[in-house]
Short mmCIF file of C-alpha atoms in Angstrom, two decimals:
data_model
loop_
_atom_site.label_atom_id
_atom_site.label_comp_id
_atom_site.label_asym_id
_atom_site.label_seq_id
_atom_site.Cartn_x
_atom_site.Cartn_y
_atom_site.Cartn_z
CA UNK A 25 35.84 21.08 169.52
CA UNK A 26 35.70 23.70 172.40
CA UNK A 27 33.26 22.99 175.34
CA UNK A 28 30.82 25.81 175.71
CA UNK A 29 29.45 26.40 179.45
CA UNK A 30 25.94 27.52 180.45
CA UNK A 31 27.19 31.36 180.11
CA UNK A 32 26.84 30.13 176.03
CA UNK A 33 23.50 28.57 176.19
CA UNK A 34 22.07 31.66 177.69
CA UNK A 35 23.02 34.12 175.10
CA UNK A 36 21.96 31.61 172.48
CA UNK A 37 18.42 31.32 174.05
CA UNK A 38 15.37 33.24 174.96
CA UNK A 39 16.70 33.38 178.57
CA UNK A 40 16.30 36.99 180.07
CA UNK A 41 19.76 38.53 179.28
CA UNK A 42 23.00 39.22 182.06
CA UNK A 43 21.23 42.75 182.88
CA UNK A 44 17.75 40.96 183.03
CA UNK A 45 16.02 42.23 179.86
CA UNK A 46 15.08 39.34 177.41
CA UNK A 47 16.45 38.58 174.49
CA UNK A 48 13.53 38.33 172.34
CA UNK A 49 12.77 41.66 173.16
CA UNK A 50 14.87 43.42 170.32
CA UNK A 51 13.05 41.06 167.75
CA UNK A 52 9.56 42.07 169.69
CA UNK A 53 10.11 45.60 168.77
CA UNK A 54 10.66 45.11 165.23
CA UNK A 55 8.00 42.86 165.04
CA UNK A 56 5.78 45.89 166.91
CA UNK A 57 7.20 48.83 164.71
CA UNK A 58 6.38 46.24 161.56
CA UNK A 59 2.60 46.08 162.71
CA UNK A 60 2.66 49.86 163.30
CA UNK A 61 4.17 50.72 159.84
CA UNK A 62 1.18 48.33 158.08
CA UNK A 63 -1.59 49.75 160.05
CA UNK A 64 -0.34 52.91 159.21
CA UNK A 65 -0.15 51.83 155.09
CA UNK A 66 -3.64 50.53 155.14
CA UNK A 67 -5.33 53.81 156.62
CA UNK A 68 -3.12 55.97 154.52
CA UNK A 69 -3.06 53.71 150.64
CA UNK A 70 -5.88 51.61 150.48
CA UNK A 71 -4.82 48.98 148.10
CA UNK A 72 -1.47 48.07 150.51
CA UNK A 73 -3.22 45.10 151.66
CA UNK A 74 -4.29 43.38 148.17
CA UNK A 75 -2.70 40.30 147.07
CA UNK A 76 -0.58 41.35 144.06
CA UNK A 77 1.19 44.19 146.88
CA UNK A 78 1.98 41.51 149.24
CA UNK A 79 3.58 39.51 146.66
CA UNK A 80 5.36 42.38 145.64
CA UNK A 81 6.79 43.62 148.87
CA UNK A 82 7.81 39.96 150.06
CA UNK A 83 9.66 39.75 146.62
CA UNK A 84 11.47 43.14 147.12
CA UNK A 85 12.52 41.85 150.58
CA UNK A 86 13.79 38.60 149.64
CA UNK A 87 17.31 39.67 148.60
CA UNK A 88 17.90 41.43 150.95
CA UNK A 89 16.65 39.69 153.28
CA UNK A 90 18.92 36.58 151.79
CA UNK A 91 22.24 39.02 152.23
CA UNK A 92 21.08 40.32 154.95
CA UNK A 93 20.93 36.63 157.40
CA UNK A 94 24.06 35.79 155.75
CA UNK A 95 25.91 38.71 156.68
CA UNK A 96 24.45 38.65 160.31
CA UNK A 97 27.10 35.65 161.34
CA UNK A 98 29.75 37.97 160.36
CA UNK A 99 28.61 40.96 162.49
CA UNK A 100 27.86 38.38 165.65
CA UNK A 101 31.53 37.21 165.47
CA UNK A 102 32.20 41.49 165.66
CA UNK A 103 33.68 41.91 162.24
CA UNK A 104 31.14 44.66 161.70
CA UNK A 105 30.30 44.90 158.47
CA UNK A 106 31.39 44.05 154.39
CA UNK A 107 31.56 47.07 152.34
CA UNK A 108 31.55 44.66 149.13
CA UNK A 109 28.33 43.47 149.29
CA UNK A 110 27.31 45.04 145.87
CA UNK A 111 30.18 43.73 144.07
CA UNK A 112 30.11 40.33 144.96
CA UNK A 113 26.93 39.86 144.38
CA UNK A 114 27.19 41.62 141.22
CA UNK A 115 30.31 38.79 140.50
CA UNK A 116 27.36 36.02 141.12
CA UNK A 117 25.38 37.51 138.93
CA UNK A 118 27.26 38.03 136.10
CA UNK A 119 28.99 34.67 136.58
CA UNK A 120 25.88 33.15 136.55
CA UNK A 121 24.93 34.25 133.62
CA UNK A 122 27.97 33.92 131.87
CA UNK A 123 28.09 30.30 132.34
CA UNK A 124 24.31 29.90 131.17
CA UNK A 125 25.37 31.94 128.05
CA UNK A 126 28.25 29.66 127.36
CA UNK A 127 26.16 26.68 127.59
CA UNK A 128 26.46 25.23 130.95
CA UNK A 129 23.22 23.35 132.62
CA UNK A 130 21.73 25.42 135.35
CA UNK A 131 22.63 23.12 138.13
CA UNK A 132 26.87 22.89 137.13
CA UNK A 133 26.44 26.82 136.96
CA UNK A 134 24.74 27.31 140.86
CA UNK A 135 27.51 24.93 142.21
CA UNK A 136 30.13 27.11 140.42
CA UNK A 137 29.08 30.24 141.27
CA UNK A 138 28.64 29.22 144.97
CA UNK A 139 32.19 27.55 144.83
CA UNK A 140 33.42 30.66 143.73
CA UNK A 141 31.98 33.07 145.94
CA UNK A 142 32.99 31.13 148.91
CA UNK A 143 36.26 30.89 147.67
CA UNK A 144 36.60 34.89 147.36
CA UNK A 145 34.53 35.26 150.95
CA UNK A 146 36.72 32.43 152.94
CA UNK A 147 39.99 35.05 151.60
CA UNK A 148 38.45 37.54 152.51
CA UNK A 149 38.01 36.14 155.97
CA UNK A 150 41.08 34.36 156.29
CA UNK A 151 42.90 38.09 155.72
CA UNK A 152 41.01 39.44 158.37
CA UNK A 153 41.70 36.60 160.71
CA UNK A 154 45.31 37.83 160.16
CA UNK A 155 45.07 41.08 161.58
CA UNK A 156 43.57 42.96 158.88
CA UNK A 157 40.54 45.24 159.66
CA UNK A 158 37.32 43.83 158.01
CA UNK A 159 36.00 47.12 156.73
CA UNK A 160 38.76 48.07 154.71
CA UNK A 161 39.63 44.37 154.10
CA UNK A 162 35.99 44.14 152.06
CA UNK A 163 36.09 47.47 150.75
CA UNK A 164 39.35 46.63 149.11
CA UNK A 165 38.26 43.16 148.10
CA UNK A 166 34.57 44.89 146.96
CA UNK A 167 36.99 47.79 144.16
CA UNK A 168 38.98 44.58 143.03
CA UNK A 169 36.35 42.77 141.96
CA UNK A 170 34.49 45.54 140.43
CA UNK A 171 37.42 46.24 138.17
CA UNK A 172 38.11 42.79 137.09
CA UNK A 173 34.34 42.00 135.95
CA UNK A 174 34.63 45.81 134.76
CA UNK A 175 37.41 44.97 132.71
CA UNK A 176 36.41 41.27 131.54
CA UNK A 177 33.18 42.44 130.45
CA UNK A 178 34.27 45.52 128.94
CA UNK A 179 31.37 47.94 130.71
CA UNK A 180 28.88 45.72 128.22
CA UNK A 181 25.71 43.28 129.06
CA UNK A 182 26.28 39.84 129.69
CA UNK A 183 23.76 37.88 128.78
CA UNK A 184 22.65 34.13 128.75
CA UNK A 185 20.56 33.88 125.55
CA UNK A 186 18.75 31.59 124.29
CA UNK A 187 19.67 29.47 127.95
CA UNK A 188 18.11 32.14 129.77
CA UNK A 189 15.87 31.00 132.80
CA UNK A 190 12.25 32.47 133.12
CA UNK A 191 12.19 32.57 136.94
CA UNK A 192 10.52 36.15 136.86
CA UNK A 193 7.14 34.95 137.23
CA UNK A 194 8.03 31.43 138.78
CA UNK A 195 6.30 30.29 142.02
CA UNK A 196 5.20 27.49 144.42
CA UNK A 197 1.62 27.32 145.67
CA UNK A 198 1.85 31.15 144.72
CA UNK A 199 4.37 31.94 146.69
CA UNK A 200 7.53 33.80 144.43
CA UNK A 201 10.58 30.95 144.06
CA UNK A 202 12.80 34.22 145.59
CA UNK A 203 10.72 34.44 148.89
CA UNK A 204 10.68 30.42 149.18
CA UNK A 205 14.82 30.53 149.52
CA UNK A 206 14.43 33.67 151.22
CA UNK A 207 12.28 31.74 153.85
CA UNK A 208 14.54 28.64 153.61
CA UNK A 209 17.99 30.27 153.41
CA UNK A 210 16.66 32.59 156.93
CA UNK A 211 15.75 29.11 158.96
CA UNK A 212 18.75 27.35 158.23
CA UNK A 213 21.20 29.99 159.38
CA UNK A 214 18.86 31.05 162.47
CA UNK A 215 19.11 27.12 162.88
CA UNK A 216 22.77 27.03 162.40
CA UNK A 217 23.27 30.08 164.89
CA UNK A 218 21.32 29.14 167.51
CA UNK A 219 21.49 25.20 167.64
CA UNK A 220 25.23 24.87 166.62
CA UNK A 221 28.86 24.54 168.38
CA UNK A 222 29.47 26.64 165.89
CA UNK A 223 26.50 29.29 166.08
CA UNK A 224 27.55 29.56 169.59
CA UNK A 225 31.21 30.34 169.04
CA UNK A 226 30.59 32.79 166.76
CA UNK A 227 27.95 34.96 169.18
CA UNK A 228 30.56 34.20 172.23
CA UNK A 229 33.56 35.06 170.03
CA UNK A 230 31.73 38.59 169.03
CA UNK A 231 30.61 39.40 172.88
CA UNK A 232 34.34 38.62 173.89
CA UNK A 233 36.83 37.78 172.05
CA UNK A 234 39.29 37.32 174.56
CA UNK A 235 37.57 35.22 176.76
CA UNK A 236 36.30 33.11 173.72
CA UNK A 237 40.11 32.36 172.94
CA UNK A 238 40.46 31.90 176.23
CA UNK A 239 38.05 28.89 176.17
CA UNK A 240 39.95 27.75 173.08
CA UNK A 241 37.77 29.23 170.02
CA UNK A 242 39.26 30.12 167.25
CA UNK A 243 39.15 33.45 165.61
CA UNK A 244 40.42 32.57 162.75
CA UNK A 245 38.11 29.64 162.06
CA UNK A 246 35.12 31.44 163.01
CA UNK A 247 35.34 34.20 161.07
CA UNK A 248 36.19 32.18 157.84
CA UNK A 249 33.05 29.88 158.53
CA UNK A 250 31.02 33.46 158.98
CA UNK A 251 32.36 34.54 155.61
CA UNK A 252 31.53 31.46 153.92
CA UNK A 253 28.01 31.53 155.35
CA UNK A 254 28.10 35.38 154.04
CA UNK A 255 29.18 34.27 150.77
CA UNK A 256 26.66 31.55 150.52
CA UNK A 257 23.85 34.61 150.28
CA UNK A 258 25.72 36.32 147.84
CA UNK A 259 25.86 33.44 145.40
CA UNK A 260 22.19 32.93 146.39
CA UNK A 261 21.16 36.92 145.20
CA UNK A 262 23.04 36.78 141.88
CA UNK A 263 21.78 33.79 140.98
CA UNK A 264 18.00 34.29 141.79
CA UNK A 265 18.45 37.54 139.89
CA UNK A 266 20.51 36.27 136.91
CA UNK A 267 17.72 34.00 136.70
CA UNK A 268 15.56 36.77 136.39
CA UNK A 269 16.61 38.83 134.49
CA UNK A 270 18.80 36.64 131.69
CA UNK A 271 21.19 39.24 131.90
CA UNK A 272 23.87 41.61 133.90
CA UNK A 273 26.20 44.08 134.41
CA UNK A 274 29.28 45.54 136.36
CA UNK A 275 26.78 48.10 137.94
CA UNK A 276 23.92 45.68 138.79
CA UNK A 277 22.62 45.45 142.56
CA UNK A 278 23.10 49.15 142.90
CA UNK A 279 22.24 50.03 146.43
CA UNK A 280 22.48 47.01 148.04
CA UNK A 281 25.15 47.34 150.45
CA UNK A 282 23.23 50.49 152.26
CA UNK A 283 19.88 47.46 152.02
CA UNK A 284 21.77 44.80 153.57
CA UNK A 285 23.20 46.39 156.52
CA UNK A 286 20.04 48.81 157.37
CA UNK A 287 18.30 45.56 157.27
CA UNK A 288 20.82 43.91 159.80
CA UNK A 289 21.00 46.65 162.07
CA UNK A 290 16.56 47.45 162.06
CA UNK A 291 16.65 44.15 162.99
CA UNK A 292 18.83 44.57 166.07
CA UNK A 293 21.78 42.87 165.58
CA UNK A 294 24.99 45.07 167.82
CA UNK A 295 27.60 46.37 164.71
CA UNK A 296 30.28 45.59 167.63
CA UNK A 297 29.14 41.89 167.75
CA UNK A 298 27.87 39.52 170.18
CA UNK A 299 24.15 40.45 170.11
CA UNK A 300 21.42 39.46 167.17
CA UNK A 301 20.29 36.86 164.99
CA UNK A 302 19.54 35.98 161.21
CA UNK A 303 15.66 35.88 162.21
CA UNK A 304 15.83 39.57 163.24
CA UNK A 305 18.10 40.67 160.53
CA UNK A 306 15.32 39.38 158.35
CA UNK A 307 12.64 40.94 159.90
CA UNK A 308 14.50 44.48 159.71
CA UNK A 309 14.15 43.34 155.61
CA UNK A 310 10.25 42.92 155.49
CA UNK A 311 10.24 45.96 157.53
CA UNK A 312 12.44 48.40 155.44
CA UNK A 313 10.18 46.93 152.38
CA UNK A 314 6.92 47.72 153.78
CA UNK A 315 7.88 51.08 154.49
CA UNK A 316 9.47 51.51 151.22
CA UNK A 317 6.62 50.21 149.65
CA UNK A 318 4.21 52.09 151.47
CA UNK A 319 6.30 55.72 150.17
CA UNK A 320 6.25 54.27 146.58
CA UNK A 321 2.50 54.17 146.86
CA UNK A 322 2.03 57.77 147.99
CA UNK A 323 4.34 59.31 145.48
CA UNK A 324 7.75 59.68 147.98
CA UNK A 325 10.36 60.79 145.70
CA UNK A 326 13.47 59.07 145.81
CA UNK A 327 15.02 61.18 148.32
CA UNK A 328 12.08 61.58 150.38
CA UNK A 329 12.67 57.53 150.68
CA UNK A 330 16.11 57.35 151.42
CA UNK A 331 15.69 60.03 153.77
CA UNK A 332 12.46 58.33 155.74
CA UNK A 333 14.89 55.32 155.59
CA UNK A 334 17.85 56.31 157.08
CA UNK A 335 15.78 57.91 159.62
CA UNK A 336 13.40 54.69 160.56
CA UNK A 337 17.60 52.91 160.86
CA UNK A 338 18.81 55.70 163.11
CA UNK A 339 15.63 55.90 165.30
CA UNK A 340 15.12 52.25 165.80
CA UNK A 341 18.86 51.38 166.36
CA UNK A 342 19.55 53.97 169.02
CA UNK A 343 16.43 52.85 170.65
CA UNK A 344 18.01 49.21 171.20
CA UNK A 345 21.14 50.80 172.57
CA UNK A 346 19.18 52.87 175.11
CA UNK A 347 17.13 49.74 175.94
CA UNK A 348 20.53 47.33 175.92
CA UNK A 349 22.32 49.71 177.86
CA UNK A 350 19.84 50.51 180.40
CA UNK A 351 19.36 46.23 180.89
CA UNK A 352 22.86 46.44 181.64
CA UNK A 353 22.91 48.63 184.83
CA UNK A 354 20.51 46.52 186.25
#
């Protein structure tokens, strides 16, 4: 195991950054924008604050906000982004419910499905280790599994039956089961991250690669731990919503990929690596919600959202880079 010097405890901590801006400051802003955005839903739809809404927006963040930490490792190591988000969820899902349908207990079905999707997510990460470039290495890997489920399933609904799970409505001291791992799942990696060997090779390794080989990382092992993490959430998101629903698809989780990584980058976490954490990347998730909830409410068509969307990702992510690279030149 490597020996990391102070230069790795300071980008892992809330020390002020190399050009003297902090690095809680990215998460600050979200966190202020967040408050902004709810103020703003309360004057303009009075019933944004009631219970039930809460509930509701907390639930609609949850996965993504699950894929969303997981993928953050990978885009701290600086192996931007996966472009087969979608589909391997959509390969948890429908596994999950497969194996429910064929009679398997619910806990030998979560182990399988997570086995599996860390199997596919390790190759995946192993290939890129190898040379290959990660965004066409997902895409790729993203088509490929979309035409094998396509093709197992035959374009039908898989269902689980009469094993079906009724985790729709399920909840702990009211809180939604989804938002409970959502809440979980986030702490865990943040902890992982930021109190880790590991958490700290894979921000050093994503600031510099070179150097971070230098000091006797490995690339290859830390981006094959990142994909596992990655994978982990994926697993996690089909299985919550094969619960769910009792059923799936080849076209479920439509729109997730575009979720997952406006939610990562909202929350501040640098595409090129090096900068971010699975707390932020969460936080972009509750934001994106709110504001997506808040357009529901007032009637937004569904362009009008994606629109407002896109521009709340553009505005607040060329913000950090103005802020980053102005902390730099100091």
């Amino acid at each position: 195991m490597s020996e990391l010097g102070p230069g790795a405890a300071s980008m892992t901590s809330g020390a002020p950054s190399a050009g003297g801006r902090p690095e809680w400051l990215p998460f600050a802003i979200v966190v202020g924008l967040a408050a902004v955005t709810v103020l703003v839903a309360v004057f303009a739809t009075p019933s944004f604050l009631t219970v039930d809404n809460i509930r509701a927006i907390l639930r609609n963040a949850a996965i993504v906000g699950i894929v969303a930490v997981g993928m953050t490792p990978v885009t701290l190591s600086g192996n931007f982004v996966s472009l087969g988000i979608t589909q391997s969820a959509m390969l948890a899902m429908v596994s999950f419910v497969a194996m429910l349908g064929a009679g398997w207990g619910v806990v030998p079905s979560v182990i399988a499905v997570i086995v599996l999707l860390v199997a596919v997510g390790m190759l995946q990460g192993a290939i890129i280790a190898a040379g290959l470039n990660p965004v066409i290495t997902t895409l790729a890997a993203g088509a490929i599994i979309f035409g094998v489920v396509s093709e197992l399933t035959h374009g039908g609904i898989v269902r689980a039956g009469d094993n079906a799970i009724d985790w729709d409505q399920a909840s702990v001291a009211g809180i939604p089961v989804e938002v409970l791992i959502f809440i979980l799942f986030a702490a865990l990696v943040t902890f992982v991250m930021q109190r880790t060997v590991t958490g700290r090779e894979t921000t050093l390794i994503g600031a510099n690669r070179a150097t971070a080989e230098i000091s006797g990382i490995s690339f290859t092992r830390v981006t094959t731990l990142a994909f596992a993490i990655f994978s982990v959430s994926l697993a996690l998101a089909g299985i919550i919503n094969g619960a769910a629903f009792g059923q799936a698809t080849a076209v479920s989780f439509p729109g997730l990929t575009v979720d997952v990584i406006a939610a990562v980058l909202v929350g501040g976490t640098a595409i090129q690596g090096g900068r971010g954490s699975p707390l932020r990347s969460a936080g972009g998730a509750i934001l994106i919600a709110v504001i997506s909830n808040m357009m529901v409410l007032n009637d937004f068509s569904t362009g009008g959202r994606l629109a407002v969307q896109g521009g709340v990702v553009v505005v607040i992510v060329v913000l950090l880079n103005l802020l980053w690279r102005r902390g730099t030149r100091r």
